CSV table of C-alpha atoms and ligand atoms in Angstrom, one decimal:
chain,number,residue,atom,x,y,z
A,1,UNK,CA,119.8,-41.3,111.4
A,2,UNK,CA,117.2,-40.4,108.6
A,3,UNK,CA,114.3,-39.5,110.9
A,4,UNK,CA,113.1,-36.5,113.3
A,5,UNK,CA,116.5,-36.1,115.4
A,6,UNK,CA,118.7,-37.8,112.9
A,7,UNK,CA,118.2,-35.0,110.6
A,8,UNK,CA,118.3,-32.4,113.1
A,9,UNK,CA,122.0,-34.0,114.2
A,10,UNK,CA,123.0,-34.2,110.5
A,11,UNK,CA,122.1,-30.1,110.5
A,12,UNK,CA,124.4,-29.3,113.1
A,13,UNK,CA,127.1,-32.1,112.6
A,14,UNK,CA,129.8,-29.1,110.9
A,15,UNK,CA,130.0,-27.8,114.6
A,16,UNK,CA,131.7,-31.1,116.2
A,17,UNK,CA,133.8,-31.8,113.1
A,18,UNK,CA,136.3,-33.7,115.1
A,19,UNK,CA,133.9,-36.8,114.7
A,20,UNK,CA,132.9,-38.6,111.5
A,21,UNK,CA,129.1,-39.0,112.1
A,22,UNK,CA,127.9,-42.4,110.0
A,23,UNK,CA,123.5,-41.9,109.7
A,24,UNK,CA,122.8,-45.2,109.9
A,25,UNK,CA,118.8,-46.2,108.9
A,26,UNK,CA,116.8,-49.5,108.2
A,27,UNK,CA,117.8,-49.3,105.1
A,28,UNK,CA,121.3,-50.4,106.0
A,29,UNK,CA,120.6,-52.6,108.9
A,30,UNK,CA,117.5,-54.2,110.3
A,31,UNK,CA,118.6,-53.9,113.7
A,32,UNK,CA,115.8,-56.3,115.1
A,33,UNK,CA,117.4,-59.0,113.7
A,34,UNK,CA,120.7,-59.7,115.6
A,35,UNK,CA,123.0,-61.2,113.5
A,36,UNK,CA,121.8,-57.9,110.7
A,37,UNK,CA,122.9,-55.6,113.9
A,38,UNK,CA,126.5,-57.4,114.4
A,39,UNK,CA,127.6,-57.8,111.2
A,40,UNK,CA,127.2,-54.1,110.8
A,41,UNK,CA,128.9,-53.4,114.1
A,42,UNK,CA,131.4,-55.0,112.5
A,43,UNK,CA,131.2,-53.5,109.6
A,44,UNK,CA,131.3,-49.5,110.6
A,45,UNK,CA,133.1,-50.0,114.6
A,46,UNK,CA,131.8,-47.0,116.1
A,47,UNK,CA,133.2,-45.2,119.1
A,48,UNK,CA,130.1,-43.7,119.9
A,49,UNK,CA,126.4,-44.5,119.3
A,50,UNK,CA,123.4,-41.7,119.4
A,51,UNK,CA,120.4,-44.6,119.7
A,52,UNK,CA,117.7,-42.9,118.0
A,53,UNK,CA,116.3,-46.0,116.5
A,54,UNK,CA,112.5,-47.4,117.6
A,55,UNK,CA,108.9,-47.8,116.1
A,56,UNK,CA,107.2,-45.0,116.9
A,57,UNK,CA,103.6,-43.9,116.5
A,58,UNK,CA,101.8,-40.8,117.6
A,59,UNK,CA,99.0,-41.8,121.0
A,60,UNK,CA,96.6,-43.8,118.3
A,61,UNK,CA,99.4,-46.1,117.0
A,62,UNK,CA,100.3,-47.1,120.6
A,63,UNK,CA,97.3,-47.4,121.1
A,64,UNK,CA,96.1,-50.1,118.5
A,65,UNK,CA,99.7,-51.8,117.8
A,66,UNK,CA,100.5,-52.4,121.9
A,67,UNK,CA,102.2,-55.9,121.0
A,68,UNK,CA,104.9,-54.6,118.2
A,69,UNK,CA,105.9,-51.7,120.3
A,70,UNK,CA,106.8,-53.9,122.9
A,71,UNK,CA,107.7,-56.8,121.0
A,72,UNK,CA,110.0,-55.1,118.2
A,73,UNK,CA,111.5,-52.2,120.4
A,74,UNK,CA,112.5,-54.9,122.5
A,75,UNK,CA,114.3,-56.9,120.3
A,76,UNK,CA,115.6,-53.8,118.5
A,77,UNK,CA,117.2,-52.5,121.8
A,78,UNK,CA,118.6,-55.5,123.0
A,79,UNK,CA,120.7,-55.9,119.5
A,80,UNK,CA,122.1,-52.3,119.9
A,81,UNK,CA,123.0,-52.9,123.7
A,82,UNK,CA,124.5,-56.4,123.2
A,83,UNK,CA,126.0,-55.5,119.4
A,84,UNK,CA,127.8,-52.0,121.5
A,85,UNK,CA,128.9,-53.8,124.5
A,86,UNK,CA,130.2,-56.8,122.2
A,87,UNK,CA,132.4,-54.3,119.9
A,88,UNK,CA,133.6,-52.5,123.3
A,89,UNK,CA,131.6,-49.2,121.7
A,90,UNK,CA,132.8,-46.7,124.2
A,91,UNK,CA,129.4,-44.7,124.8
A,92,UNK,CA,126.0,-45.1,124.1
A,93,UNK,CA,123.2,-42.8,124.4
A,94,UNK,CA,119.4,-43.9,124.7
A,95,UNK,CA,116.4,-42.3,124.1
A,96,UNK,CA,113.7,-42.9,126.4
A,97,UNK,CA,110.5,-40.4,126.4
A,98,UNK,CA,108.6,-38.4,128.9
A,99,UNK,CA,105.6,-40.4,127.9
A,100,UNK,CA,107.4,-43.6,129.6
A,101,UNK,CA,106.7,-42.5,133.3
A,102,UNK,CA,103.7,-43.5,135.5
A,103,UNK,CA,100.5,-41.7,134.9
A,104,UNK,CA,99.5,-41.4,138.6
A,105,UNK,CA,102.4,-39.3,139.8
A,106,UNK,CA,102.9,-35.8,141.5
A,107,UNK,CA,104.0,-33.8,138.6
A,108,UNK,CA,106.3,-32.3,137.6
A,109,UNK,CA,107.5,-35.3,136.7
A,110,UNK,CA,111.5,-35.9,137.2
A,111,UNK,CA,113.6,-38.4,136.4
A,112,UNK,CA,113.7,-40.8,139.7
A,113,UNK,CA,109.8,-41.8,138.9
A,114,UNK,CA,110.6,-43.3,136.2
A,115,UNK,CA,109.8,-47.2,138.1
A,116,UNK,CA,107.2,-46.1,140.6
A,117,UNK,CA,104.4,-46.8,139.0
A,118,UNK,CA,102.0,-48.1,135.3
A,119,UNK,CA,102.4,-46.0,132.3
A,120,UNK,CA,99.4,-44.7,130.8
A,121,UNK,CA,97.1,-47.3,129.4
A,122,UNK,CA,97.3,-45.6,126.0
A,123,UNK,CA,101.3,-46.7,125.1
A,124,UNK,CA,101.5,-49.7,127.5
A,125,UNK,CA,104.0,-51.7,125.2
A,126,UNK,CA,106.0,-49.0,124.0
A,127,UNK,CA,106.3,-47.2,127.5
A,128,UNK,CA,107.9,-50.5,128.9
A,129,UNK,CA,110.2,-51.0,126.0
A,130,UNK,CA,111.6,-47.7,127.1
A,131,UNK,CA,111.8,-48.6,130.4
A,132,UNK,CA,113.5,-52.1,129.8
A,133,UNK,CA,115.8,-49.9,127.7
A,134,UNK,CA,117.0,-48.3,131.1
A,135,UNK,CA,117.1,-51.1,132.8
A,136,UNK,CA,119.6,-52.9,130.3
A,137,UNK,CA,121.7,-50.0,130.4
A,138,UNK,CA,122.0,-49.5,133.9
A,139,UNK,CA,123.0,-54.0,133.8
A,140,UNK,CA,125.4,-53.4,131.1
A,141,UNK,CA,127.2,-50.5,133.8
A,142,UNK,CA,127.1,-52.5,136.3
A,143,UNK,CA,128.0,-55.8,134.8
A,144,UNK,CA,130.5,-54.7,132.7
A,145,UNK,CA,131.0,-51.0,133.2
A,146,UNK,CA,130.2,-50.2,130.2
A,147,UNK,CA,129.0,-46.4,129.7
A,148,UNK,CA,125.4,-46.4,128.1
A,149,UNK,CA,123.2,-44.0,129.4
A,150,UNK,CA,119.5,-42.8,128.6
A,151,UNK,CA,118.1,-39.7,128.1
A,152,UNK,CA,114.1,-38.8,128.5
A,153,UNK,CA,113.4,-35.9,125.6
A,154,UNK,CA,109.7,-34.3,126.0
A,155,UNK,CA,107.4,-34.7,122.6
A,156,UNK,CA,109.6,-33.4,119.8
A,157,UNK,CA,108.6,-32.0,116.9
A,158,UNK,CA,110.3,-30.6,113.7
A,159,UNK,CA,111.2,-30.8,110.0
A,160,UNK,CA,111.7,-34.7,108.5
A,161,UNK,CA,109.2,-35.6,110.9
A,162,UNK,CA,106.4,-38.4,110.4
A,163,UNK,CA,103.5,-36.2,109.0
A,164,UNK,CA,101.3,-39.3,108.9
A,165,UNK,CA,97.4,-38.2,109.7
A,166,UNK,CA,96.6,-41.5,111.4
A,167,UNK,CA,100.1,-42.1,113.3
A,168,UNK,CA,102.0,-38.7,113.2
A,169,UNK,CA,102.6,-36.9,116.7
A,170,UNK,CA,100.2,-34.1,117.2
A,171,UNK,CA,102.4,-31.4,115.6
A,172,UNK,CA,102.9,-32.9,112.2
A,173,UNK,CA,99.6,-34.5,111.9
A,174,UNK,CA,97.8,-31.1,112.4
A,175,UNK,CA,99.8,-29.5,110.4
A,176,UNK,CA,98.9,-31.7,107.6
A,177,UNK,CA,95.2,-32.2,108.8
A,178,UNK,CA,95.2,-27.8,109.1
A,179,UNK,CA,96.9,-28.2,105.5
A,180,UNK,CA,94.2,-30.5,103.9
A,181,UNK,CA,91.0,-28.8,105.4
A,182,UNK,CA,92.7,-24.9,104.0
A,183,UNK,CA,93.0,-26.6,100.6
A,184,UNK,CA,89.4,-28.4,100.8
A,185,UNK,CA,87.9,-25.6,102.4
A,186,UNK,CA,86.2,-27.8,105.1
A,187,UNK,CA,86.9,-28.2,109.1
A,188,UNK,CA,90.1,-28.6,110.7
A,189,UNK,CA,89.4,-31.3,113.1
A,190,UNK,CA,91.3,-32.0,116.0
A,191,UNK,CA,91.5,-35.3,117.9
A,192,UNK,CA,90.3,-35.2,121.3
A,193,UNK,CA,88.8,-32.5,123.6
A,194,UNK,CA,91.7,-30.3,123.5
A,195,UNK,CA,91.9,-30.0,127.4
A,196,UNK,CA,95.4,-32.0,127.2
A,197,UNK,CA,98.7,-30.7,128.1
A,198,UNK,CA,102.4,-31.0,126.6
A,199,UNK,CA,105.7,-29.5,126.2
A,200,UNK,CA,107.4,-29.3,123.3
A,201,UNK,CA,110.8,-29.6,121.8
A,202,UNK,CA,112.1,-28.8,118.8
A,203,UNK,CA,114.4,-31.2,117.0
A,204,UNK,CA,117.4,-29.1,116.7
A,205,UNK,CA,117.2,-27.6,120.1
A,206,UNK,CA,117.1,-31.6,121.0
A,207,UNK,CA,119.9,-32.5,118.1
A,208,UNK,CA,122.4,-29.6,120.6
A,209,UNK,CA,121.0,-31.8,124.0
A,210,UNK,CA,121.8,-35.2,122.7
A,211,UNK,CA,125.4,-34.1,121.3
A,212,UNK,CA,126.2,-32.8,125.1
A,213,UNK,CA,124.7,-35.5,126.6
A,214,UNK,CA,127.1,-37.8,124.6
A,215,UNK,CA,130.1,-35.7,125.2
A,216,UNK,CA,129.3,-34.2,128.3
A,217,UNK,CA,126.8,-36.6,130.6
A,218,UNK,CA,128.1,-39.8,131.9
A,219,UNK,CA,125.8,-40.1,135.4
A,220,UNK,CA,124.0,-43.3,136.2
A,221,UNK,CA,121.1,-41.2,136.2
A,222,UNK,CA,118.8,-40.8,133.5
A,223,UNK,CA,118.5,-37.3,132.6
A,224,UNK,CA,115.2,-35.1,130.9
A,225,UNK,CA,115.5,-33.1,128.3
A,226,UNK,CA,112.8,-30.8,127.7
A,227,UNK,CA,111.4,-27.3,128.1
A,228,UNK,CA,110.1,-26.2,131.1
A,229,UNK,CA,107.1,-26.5,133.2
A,230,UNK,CA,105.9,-22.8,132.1
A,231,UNK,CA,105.9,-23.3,128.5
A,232,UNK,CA,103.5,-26.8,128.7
A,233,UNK,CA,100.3,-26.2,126.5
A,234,UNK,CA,97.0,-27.0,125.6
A,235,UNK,CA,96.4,-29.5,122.5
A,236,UNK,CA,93.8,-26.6,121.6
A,237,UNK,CA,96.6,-23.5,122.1
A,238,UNK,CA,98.3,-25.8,120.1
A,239,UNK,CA,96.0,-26.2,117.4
A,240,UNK,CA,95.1,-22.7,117.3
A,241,UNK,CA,98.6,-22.0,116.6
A,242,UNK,CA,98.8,-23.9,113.7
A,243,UNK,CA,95.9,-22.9,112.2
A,244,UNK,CA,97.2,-19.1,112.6
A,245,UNK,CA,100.0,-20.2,110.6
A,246,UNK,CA,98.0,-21.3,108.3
A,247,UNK,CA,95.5,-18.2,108.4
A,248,UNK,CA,92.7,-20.8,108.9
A,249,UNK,CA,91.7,-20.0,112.6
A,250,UNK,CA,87.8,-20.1,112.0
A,251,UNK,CA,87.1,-23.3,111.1
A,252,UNK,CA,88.4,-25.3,113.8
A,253,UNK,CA,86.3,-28.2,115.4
A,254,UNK,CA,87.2,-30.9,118.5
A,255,UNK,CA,86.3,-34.1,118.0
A,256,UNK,CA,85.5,-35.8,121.3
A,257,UNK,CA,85.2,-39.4,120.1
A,258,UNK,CA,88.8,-39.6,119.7
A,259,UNK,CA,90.7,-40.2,123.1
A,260,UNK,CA,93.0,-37.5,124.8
A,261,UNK,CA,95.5,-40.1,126.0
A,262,UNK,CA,97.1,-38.6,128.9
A,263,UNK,CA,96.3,-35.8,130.5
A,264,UNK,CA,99.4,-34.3,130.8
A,265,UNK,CA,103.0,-35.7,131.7
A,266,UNK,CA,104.3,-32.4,133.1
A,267,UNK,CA,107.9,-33.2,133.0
A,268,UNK,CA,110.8,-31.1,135.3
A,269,UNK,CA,113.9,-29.9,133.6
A,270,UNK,CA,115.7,-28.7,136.6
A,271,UNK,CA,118.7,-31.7,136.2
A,272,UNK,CA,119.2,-30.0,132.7
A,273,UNK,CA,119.1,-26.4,134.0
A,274,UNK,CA,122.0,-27.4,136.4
A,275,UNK,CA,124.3,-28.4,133.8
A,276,UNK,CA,123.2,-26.2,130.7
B,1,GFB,O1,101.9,-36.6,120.0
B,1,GFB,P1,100.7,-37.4,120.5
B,1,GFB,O2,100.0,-38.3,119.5
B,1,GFB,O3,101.1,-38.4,121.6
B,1,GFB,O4,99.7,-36.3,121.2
B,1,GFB,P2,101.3,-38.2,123.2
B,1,GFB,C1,98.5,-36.8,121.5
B,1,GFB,C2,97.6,-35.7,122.0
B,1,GFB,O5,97.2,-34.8,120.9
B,1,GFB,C3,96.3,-36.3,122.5
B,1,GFB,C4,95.8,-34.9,120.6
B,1,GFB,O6,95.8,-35.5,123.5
B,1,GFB,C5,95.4,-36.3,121.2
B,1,GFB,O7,94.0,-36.3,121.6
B,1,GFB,N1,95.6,-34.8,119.2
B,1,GFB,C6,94.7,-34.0,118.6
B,1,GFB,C7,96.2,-35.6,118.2
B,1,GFB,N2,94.7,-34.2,117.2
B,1,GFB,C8,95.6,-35.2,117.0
B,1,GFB,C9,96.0,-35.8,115.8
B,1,GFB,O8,95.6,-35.6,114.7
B,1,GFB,N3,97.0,-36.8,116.0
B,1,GFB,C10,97.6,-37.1,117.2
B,1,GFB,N4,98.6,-38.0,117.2
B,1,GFB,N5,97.1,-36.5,118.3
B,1,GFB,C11,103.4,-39.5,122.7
B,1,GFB,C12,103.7,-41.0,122.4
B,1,GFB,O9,102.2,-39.5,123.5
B,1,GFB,O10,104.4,-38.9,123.5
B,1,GFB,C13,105.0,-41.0,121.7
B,1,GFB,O11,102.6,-41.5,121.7
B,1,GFB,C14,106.1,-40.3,122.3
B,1,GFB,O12,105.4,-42.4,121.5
B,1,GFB,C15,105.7,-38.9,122.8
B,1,GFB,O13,106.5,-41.0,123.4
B,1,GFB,C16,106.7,-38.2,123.7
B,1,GFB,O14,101.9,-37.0,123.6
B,1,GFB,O15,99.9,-38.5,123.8
């Protein structure tokens, strides 16, 4: 509740003011410890959980920390399932990514390829937490008919985000790396060749997404959230926007010895379209 999506729910929370929203963080429950994660259950009931809880990283923290984001987003999911389903919580709504699907698939992606196939080397343990994640929902339906379902946003970006130069996403590390090389008067740098390709979200176009999807979606099926396949860009588009912003468009250089990750994950947003 106090991180990129939290914050953008907390913004827009006066429009569904028939709920009392609780912003839960680490802070007041380590939710990879189990008996941490029930005894708040018990503590604030909820009717409804918005799971926006994991350890994240932008492509270089998957990259070198493979075992903890497997290892703790495992654990950590498995608490929220089991603690919901134990205190009879009446929804729950996942978070999976568009960076979870297989990296050798006809794009654009949709949501039935989620199984067919490895994810990207780059995010190996956090891609298959996410896709355990669905897994144990889809049990805890079947098992017990309990309705928890996932949803698969596109990279998001926005304010309160993680602006962290070695594990930010793209957007708020550049940003701060455009920021720093302004203020020092020396090269913006950008990871990678810049040939990648991504879609975007913001947070609070997300934060209006994930409140339908918990009062409005109840399919089995998964369900992306993202922009089109028109409006994917280039890392470099991308960083020449920022540096625009920051009036700093002449200095810019790509540094090839860092990796791209994957290519692109081109994800389709028809499903959405349907319904919104
Ligand atoms: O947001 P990002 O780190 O992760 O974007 P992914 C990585 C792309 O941006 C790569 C390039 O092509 C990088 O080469 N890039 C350029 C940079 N400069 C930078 C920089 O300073 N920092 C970073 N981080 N990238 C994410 C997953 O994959 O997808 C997340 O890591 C999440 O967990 C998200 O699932 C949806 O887009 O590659």
């Amino acid at each position: 509740g106090t991180g990129l999506v939290g914050n953008a729910i907390k913004s827009i929370k006066d429009k569904y003011s028939e709920h009392t929203f609780i912003f839960s963080s680490r802070l007041k429950c380590d939710l990879i410890n189990y008996s941490d994660t029930y005894k708040y259950f018990s503590e604030i009931k909820p009717d409804y959980i918005i799971h926006l809880a994991s350890i994240v990283g932008g492509l270089f923290k998957n990259m070198s920390h493979k075992v903890d984001m497997f290892d703790l987003n495992m654990r950590l999911n498995m608490n929220v399932l089991r603690c919901a389903h134990e205190h009879k919580v009446k929804k729950v709504v996942s978070c999976l990514s568009t960076c979870v699907f297989p990296d050798n698939v006809d794009y654009p992606i949709n949501e039935s390829m989620l199984h067919n196939g490895e994810p990207h080397d780059s995010n190996y343990g956090y891609a298959y937490s996410k896709r355990m994640l669905d897994v144990q929902s889809k049990l805890y339906r079947q098992q017990y008919n309990d309705n928890f379902i996932c949803v698969i946003p596109t990279n998001i970006y926005g304010e309160h985000d993680n602006y962290s130069l070695e594990n930010g996403h793209v957007i708020p590390a550049l940003i701060h790396q455009c920021y720093l090389a302004k203020k020092e008067n020396r090269p913006f740098i950008v990871k990678g060749s810049g040939e990648p390709l991504r879609q975007f979200i913001y947070s609070k176009d997300l934060a209006e997404l994930m409140m339908w999807s918990l009062l409005e979606y109840n399919k089995w099926d998964n369900i992306i959230l993202s922009v089109g396949e028109k409006d994917e860009i280039s890392i470099k588009d991308l960083a020449i926007t920022i540096s625009k912003a920051f009036d700093y468009e002449d200095n810019i250089i790509f540094d090839t010895q860092y990796s791209n990750g994957q290519h692109k994950k081109t994800a389709n947003n028809s499903l959405l379209l349907k319904y919104k």
